PDB file of C-alpha atoms and ligand atoms in Angstrom:
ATOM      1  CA  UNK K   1      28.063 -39.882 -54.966  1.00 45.00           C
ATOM      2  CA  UNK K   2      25.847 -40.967 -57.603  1.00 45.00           C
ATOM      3  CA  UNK K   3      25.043 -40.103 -61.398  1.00 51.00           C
ATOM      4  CA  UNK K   4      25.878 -36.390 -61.436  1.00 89.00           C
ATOM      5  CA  UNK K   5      29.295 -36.563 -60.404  1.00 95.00           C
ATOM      6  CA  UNK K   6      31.982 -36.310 -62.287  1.00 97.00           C
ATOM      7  CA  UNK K   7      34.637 -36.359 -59.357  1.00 98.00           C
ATOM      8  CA  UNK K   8      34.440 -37.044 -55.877  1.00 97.00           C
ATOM      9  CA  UNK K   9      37.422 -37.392 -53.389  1.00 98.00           C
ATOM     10  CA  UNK K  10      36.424 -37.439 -49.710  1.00 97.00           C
ATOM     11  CA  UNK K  11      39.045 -37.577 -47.020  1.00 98.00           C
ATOM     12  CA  UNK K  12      42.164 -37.794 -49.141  1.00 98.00           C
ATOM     13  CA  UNK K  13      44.904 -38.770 -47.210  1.00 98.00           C
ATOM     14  CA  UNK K  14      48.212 -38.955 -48.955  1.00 98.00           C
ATOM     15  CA  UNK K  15      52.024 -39.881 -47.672  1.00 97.00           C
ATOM     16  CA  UNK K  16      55.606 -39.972 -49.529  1.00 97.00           C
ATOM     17  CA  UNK K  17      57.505 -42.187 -47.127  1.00 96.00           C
ATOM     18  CA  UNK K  18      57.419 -39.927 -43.658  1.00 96.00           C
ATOM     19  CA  UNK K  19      56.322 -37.001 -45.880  1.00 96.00           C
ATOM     20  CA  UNK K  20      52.250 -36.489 -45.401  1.00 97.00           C
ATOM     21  CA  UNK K  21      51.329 -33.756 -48.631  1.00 98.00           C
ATOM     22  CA  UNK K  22      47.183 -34.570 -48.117  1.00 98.00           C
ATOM     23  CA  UNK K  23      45.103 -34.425 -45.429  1.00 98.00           C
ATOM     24  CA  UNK K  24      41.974 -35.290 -45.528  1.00 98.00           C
ATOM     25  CA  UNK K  25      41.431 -33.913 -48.858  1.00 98.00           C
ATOM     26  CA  UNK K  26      37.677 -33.821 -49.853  1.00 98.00           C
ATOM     27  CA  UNK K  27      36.371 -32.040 -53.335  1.00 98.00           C
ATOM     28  CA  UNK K  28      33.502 -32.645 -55.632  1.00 97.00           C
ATOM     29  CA  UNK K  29      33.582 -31.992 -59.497  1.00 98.00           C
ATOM     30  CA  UNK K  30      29.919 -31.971 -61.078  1.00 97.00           C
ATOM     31  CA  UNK K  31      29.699 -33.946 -64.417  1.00 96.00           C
ATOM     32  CA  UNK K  32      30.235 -31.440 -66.761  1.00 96.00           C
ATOM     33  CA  UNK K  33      31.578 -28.606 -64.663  1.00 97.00           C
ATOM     34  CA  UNK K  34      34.477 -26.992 -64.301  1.00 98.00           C
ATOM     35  CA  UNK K  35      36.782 -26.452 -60.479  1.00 98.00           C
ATOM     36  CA  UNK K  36      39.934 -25.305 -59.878  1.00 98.00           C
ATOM     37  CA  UNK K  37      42.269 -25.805 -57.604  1.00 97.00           C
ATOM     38  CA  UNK K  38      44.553 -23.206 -56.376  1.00 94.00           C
ATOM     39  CA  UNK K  39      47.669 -22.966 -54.071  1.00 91.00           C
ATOM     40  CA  UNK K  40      51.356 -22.435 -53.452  1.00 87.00           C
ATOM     41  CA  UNK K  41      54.271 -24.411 -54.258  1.00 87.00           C
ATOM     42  CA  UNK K  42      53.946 -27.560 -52.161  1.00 91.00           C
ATOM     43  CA  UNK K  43      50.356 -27.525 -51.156  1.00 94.00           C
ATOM     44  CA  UNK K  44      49.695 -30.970 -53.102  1.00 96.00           C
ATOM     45  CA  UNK K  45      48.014 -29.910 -55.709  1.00 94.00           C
ATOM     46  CA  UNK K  46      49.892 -32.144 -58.434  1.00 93.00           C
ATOM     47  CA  UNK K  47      49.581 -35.011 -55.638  1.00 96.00           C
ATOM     48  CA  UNK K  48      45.873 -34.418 -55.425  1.00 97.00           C
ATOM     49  CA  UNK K  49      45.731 -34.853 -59.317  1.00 95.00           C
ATOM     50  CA  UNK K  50      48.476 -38.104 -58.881  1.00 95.00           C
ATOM     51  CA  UNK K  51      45.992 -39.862 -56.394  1.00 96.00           C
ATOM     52  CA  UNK K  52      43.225 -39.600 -59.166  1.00 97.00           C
ATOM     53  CA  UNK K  53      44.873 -40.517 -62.492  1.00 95.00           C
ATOM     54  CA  UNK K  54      46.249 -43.845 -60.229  1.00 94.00           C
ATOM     55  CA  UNK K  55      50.457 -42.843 -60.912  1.00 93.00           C
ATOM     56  CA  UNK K  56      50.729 -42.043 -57.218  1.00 94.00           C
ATOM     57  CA  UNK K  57      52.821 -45.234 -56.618  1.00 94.00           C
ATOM     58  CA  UNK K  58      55.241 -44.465 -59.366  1.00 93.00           C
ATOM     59  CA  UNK K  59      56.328 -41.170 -57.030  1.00 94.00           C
ATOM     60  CA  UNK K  60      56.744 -43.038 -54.337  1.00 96.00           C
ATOM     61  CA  UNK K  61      53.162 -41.710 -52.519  1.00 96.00           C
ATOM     62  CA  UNK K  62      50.537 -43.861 -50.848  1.00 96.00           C
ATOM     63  CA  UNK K  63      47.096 -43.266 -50.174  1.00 96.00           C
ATOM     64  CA  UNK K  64      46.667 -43.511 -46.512  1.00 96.00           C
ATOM     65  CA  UNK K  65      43.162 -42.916 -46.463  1.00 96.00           C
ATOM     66  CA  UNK K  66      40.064 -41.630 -48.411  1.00 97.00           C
ATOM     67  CA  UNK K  67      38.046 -42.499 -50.748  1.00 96.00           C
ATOM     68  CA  UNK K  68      38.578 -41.291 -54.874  1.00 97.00           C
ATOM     69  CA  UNK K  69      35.051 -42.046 -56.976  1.00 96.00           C
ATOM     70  CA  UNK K  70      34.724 -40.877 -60.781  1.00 96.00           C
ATOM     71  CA  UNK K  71      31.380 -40.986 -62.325  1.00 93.00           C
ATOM     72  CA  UNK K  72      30.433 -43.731 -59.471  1.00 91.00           C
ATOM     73  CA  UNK K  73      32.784 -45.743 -59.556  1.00 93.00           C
ATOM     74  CA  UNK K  74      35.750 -46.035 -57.392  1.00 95.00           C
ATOM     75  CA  UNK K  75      39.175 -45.207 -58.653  1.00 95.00           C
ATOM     76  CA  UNK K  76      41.630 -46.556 -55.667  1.00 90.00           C
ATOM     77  CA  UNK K  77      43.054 -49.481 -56.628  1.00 88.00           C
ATOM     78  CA  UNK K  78      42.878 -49.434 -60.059  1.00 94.00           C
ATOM     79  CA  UNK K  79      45.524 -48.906 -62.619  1.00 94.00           C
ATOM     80  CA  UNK K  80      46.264 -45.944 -64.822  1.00 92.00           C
ATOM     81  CA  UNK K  81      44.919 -46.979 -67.906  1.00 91.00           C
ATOM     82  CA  UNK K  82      42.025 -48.706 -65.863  1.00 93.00           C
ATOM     83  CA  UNK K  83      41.055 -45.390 -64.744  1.00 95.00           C
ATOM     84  CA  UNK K  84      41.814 -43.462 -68.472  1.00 93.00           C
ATOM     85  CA  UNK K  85      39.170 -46.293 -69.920  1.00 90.00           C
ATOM     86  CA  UNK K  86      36.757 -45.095 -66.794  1.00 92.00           C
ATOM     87  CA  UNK K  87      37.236 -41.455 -68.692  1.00 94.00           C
ATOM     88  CA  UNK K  88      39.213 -39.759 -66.349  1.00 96.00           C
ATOM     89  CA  UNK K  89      42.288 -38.349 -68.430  1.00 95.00           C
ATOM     90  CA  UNK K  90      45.414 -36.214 -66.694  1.00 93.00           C
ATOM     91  CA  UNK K  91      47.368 -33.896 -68.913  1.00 92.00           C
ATOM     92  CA  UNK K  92      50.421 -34.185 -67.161  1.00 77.00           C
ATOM     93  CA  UNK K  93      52.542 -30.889 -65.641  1.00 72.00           C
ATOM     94  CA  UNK K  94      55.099 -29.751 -68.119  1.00 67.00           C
ATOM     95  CA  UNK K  95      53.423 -31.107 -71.445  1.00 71.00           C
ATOM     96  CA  UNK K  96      55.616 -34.192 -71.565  1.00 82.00           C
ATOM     97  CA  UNK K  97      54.665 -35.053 -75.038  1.00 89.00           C
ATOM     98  CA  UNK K  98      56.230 -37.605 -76.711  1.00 91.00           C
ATOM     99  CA  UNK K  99      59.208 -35.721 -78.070  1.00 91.00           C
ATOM    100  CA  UNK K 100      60.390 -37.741 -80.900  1.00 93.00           C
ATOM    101  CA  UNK K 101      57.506 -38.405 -82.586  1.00 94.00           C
ATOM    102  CA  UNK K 102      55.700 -36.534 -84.962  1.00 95.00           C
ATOM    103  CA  UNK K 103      52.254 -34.647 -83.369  1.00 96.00           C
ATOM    104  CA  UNK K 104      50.700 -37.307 -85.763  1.00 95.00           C
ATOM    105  CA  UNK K 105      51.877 -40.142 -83.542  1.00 95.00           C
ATOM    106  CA  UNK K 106      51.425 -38.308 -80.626  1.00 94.00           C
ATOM    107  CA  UNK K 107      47.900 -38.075 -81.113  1.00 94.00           C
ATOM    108  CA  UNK K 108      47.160 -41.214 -82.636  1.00 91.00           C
ATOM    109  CA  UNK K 109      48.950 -42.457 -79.171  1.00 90.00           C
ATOM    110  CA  UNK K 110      46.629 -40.902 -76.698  1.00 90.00           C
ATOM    111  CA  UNK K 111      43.808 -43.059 -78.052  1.00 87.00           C
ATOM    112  CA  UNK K 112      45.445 -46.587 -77.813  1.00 81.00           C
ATOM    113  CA  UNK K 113      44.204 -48.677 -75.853  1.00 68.00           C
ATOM    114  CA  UNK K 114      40.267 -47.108 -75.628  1.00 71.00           C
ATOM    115  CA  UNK K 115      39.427 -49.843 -78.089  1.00 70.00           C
ATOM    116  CA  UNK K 116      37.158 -47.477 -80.487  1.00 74.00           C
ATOM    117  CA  UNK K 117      36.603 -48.063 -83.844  1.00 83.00           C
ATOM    118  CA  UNK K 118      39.016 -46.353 -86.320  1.00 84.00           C
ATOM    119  CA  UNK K 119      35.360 -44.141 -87.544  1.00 87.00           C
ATOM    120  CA  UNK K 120      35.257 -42.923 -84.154  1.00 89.00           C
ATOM    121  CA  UNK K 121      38.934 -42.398 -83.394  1.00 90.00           C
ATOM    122  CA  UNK K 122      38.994 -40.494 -87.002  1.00 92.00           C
ATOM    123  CA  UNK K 123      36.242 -37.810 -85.579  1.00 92.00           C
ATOM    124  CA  UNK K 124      37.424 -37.465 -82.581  1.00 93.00           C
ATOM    125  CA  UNK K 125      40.990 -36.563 -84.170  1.00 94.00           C
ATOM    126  CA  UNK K 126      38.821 -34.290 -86.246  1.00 95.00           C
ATOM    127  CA  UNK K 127      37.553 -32.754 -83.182  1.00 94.00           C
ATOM    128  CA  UNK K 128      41.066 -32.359 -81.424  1.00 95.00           C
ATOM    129  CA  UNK K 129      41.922 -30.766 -84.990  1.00 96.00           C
ATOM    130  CA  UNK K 130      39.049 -28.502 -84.640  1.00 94.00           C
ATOM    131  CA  UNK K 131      40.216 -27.013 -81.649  1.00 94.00           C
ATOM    132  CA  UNK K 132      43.767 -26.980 -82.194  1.00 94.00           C
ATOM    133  CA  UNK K 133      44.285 -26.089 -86.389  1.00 94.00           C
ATOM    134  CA  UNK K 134      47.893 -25.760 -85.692  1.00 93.00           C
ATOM    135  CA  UNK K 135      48.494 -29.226 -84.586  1.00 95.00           C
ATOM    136  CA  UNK K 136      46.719 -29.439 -88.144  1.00 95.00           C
ATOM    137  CA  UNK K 137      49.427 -27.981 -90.184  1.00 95.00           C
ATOM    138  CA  UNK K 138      52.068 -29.631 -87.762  1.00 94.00           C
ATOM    139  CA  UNK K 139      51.283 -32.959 -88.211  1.00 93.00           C
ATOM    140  CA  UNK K 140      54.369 -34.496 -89.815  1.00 95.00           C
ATOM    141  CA  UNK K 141      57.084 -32.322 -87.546  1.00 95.00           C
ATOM    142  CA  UNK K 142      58.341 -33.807 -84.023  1.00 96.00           C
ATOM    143  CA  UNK K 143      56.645 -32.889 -81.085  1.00 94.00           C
ATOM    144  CA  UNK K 144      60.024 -31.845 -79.494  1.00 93.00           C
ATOM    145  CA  UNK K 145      60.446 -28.849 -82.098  1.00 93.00           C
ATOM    146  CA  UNK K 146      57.321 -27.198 -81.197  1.00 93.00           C
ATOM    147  CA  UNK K 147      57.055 -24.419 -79.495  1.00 90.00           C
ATOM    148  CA  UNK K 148      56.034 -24.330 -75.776  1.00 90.00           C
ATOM    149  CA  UNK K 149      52.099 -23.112 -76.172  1.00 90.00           C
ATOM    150  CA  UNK K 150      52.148 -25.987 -78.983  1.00 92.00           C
ATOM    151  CA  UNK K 151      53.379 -28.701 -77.062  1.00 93.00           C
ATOM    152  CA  UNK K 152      50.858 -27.877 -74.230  1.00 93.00           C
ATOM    153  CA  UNK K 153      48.333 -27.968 -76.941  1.00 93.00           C
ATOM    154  CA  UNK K 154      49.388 -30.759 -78.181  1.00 95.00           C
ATOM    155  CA  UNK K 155      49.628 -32.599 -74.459  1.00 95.00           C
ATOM    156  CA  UNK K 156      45.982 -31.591 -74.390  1.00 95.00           C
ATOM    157  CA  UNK K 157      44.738 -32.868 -77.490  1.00 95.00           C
ATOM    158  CA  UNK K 158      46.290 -36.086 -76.719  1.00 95.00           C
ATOM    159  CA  UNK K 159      44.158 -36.391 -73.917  1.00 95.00           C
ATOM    160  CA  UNK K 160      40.956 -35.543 -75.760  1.00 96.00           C
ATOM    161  CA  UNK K 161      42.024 -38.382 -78.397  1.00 95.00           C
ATOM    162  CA  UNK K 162      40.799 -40.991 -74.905  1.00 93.00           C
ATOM    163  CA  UNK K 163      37.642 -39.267 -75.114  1.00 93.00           C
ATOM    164  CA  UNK K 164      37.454 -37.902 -71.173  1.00 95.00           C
ATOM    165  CA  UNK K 165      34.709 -37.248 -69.470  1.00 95.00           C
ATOM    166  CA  UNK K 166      36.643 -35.800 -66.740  1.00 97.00           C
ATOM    167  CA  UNK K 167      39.808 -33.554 -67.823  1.00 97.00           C
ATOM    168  CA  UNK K 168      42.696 -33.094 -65.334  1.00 97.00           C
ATOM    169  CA  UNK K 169      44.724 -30.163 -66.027  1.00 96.00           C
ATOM    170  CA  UNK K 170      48.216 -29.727 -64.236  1.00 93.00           C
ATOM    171  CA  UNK K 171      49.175 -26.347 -64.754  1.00 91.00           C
ATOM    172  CA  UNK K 172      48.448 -25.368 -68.181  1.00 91.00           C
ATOM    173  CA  UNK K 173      49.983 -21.662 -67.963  1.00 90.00           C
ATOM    174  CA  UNK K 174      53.371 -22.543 -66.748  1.00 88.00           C
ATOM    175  CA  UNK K 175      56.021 -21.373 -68.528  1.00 86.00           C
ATOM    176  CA  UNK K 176      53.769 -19.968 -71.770  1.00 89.00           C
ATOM    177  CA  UNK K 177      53.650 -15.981 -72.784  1.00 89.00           C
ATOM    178  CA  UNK K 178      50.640 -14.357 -72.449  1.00 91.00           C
ATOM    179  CA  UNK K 179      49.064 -15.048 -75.145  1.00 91.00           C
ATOM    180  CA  UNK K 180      49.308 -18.536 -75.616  1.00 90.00           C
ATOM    181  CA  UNK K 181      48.005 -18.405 -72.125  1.00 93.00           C
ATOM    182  CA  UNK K 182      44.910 -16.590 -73.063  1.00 93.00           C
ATOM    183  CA  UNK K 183      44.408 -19.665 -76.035  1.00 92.00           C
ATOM    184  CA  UNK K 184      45.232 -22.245 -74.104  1.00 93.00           C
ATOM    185  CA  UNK K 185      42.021 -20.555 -71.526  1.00 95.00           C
ATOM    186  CA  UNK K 186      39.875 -20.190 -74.148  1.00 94.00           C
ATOM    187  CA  UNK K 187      40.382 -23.778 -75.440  1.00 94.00           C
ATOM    188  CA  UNK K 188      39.583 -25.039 -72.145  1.00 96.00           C
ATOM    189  CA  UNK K 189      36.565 -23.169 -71.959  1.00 97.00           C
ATOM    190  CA  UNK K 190      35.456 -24.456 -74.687  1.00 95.00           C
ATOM    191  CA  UNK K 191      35.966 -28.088 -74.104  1.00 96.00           C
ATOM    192  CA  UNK K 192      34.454 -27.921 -70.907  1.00 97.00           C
ATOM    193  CA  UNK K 193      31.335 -26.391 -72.783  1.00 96.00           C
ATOM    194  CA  UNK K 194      31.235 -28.883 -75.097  1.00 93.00           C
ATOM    195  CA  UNK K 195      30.578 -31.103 -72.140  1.00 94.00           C
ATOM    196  CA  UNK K 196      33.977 -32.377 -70.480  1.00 97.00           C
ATOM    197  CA  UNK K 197      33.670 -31.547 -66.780  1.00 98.00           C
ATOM    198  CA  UNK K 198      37.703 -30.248 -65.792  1.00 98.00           C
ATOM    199  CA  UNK K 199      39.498 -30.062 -63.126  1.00 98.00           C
ATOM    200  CA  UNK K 200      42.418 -27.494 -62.961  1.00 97.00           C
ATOM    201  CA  UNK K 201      45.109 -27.209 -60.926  1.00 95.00           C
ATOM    202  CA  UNK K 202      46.479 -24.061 -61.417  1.00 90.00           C
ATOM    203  CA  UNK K 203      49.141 -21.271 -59.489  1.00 86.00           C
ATOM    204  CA  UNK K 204      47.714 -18.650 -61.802  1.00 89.00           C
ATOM    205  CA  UNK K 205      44.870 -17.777 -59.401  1.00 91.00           C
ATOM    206  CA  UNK K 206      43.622 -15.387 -60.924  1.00 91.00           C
ATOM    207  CA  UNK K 207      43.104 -17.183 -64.286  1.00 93.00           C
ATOM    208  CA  UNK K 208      41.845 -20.381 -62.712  1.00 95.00           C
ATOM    209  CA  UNK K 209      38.928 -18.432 -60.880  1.00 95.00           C
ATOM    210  CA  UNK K 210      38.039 -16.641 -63.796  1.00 94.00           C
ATOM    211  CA  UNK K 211      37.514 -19.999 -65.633  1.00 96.00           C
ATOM    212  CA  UNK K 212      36.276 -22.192 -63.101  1.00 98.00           C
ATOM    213  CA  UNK K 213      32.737 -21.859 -61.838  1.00 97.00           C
ATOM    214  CA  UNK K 214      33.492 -23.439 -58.089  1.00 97.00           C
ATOM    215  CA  UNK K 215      37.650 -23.401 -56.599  1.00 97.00           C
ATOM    216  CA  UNK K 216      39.381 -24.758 -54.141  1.00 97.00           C
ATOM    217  CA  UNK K 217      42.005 -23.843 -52.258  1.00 95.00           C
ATOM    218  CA  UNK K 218      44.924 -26.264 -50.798  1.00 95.00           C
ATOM    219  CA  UNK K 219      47.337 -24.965 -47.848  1.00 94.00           C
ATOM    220  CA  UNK K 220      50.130 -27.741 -46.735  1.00 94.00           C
ATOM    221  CA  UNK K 221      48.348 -30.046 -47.697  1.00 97.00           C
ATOM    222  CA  UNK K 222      44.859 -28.988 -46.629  1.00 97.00           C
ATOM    223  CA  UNK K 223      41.434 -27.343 -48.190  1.00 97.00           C
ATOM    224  CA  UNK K 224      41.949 -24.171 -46.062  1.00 94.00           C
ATOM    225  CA  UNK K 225      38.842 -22.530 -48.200  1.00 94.00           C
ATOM    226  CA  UNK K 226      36.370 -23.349 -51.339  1.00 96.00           C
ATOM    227  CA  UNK K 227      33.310 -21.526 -52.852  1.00 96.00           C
ATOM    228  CA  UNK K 228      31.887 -20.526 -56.227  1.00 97.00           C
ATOM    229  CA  UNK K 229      35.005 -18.560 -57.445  1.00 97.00           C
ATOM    230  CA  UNK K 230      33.223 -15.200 -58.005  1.00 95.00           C
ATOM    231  CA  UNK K 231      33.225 -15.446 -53.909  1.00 95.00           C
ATOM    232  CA  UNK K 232      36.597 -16.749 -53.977  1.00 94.00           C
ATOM    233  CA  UNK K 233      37.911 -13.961 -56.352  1.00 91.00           C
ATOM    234  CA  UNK K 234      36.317 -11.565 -54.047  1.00 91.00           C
ATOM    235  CA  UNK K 235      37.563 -12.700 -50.790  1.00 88.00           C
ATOM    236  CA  UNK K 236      39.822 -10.238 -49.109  1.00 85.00           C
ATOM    237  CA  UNK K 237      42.242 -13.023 -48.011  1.00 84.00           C
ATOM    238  CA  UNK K 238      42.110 -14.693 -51.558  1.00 85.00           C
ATOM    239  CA  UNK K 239      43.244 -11.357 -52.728  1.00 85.00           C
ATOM    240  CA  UNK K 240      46.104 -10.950 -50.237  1.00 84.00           C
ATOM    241  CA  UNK K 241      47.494 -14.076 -50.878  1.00 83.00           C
ATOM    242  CA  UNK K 242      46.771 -15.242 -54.559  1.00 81.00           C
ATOM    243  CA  UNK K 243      45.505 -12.504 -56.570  1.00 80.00           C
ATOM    244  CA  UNK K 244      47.961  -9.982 -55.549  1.00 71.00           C
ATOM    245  CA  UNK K 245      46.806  -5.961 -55.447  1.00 61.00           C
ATOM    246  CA  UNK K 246      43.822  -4.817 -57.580  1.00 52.00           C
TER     247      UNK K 246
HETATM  248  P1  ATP M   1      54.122 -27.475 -57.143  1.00 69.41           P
HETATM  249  O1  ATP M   1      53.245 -26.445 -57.724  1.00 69.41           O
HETATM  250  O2  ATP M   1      55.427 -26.944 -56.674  1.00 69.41           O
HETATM  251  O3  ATP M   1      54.237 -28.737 -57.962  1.00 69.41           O
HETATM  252  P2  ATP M   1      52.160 -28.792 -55.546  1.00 69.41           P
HETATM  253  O4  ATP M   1      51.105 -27.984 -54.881  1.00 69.41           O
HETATM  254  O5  ATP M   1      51.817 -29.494 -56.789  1.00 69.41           O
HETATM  255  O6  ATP M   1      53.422 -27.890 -55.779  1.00 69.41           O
HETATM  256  P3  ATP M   1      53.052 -31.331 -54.614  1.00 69.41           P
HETATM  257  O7  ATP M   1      54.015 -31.485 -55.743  1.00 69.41           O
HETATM  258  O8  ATP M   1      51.836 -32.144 -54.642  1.00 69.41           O
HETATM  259  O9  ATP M   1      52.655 -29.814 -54.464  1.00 69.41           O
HETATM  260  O10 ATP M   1      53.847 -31.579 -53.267  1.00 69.41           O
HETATM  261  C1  ATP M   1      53.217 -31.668 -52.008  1.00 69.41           C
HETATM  262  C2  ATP M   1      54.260 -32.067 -50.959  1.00 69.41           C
HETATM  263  O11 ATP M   1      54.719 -33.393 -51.205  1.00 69.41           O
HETATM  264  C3  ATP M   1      55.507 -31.209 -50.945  1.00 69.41           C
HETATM  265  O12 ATP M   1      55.910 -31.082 -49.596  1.00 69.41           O
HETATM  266  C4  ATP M   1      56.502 -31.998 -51.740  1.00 69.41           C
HETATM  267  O13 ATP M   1      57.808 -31.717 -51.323  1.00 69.41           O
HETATM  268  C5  ATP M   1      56.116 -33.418 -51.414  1.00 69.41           C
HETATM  269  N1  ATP M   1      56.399 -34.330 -52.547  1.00 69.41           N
HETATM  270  C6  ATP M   1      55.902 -34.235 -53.800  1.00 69.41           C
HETATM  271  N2  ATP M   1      56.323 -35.249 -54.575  1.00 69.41           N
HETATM  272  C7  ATP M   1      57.129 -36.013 -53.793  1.00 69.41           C
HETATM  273  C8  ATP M   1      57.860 -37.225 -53.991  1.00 69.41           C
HETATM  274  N3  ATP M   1      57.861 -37.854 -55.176  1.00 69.41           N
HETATM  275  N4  ATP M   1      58.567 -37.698 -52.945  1.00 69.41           N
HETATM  276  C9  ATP M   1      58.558 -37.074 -51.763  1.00 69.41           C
HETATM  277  N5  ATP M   1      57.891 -35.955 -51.497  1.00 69.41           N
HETATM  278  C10 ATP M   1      57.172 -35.419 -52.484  1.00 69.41           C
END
């Protein structure tokens, strides 16, 4: 668990009240790579990214046991914005931007509190604009009249604007046509190649494994498999149950 990884969660065990959604989770994300994590409704994948970001507590879940360690250092324990200041950044399921303020604020919002110098925070904003020209042009309008693939862009750039090293991704596909989809993909791509490692959670399998280089999949609760997702992708019982008929 030393230099060289980005994420590591071994033994994961997580309970709402009487309700256990992890067992003995473990996963590994390399610094700078990219995993996914696949599954049905209900298999725990948003808990699994909960128990990392620290907001477990605020859905009522407890970690039972396990151990959660970005870039070294131990995450259980500490506070959100504790573990956003470690560089470990969640874009949360559903965009949940802030929906009254202008994409301006919004932005300027996801960088409070990392204590960088207005020079830096005004090149990383350049960066987020960089990869997202219409938040650009949208700068002055309120978050909550943007369109659906603009809000999740949005939700995302926020998160770059804390700098991550580690990018947690809650369903970025939900809800968005097909092309915004494909955008929103090649977005992520690219931040990950600029040197963010990510970790997706995602329903669309087939999307996740075609972006991810390693995936992992959760059943009740459970890593029933994991692999390098061109093995994944090509496993008959992948197939039958996530990818659906060639
Ligand atoms: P989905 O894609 O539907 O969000 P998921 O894979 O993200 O599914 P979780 O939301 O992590 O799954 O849920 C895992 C289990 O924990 C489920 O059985 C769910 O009912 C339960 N659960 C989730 N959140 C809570 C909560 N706040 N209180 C009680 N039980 C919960």
């Amino acid at each position: 668990h030393g230099p060289g990884v980005a994420l590591s969660v071994s033994g994961l065990t997580v309970d709402y009240g009487p309700v256990r959604a992890l067992r003995e989770v473990s996963l590994e994300v390399p610094e700078g790579g990219f995993v996914a994590v696949l599954g049905g409704n209900g298999a725990g994948k948003t808990t699994l990214l909960r128990a990392v970001s620290g907001v477990l507590s605020f859905h009522g879940g407890t970690v039972r046991d396990g151990d959660v360690t970005a870039h070294g250092r131990p995450l259980r324990g500490l506070r959100p914005d504790q573990i956003v200041a470690d560089g470990v950044v969640q874009v949360p399921e559903g965009r949940d931007v802030f929906a009254r303020m202008t994409v301006g604020e919004n932005l300027r919002a996801g960088a409070l509190g990392t204590r960088r110098d207005r020079r830096r925070t005004a090149a990383t904003r350049a960066r987020v604009l960089e990869l997202f020209p219409v938040l650009a042009e949208r700068d002055r309008q309120k978050a909550g009249l943007l369109s659906g693939g603009e809000q999740q862009m949005l939700a995302i750039g926020r998160a770059l604007m804390a700098e991550p090293r580690l990018l947690l991704l809650d369903e970025p596909s939900l809800g968005l046509a097909p092309i915004m989809v494909e955008r929103i993909a090649e977005t992520i791509a690219a931040i990950n190649r600029q040197g963010t490692a990510v970790l997706l959670i995602e329903q669309n399998a087939a999307l996740a494994l075609e972006l991810a280089s390693h995936a992992y999949v959760l059943e009740v609760g459970a890593v029933a498999l994991s692999g390098p997702s061109a093995e994944l992708a090509a496993s008959e019982e992948v197939r039958r149950r996530y990818l659906g008929p060639a």
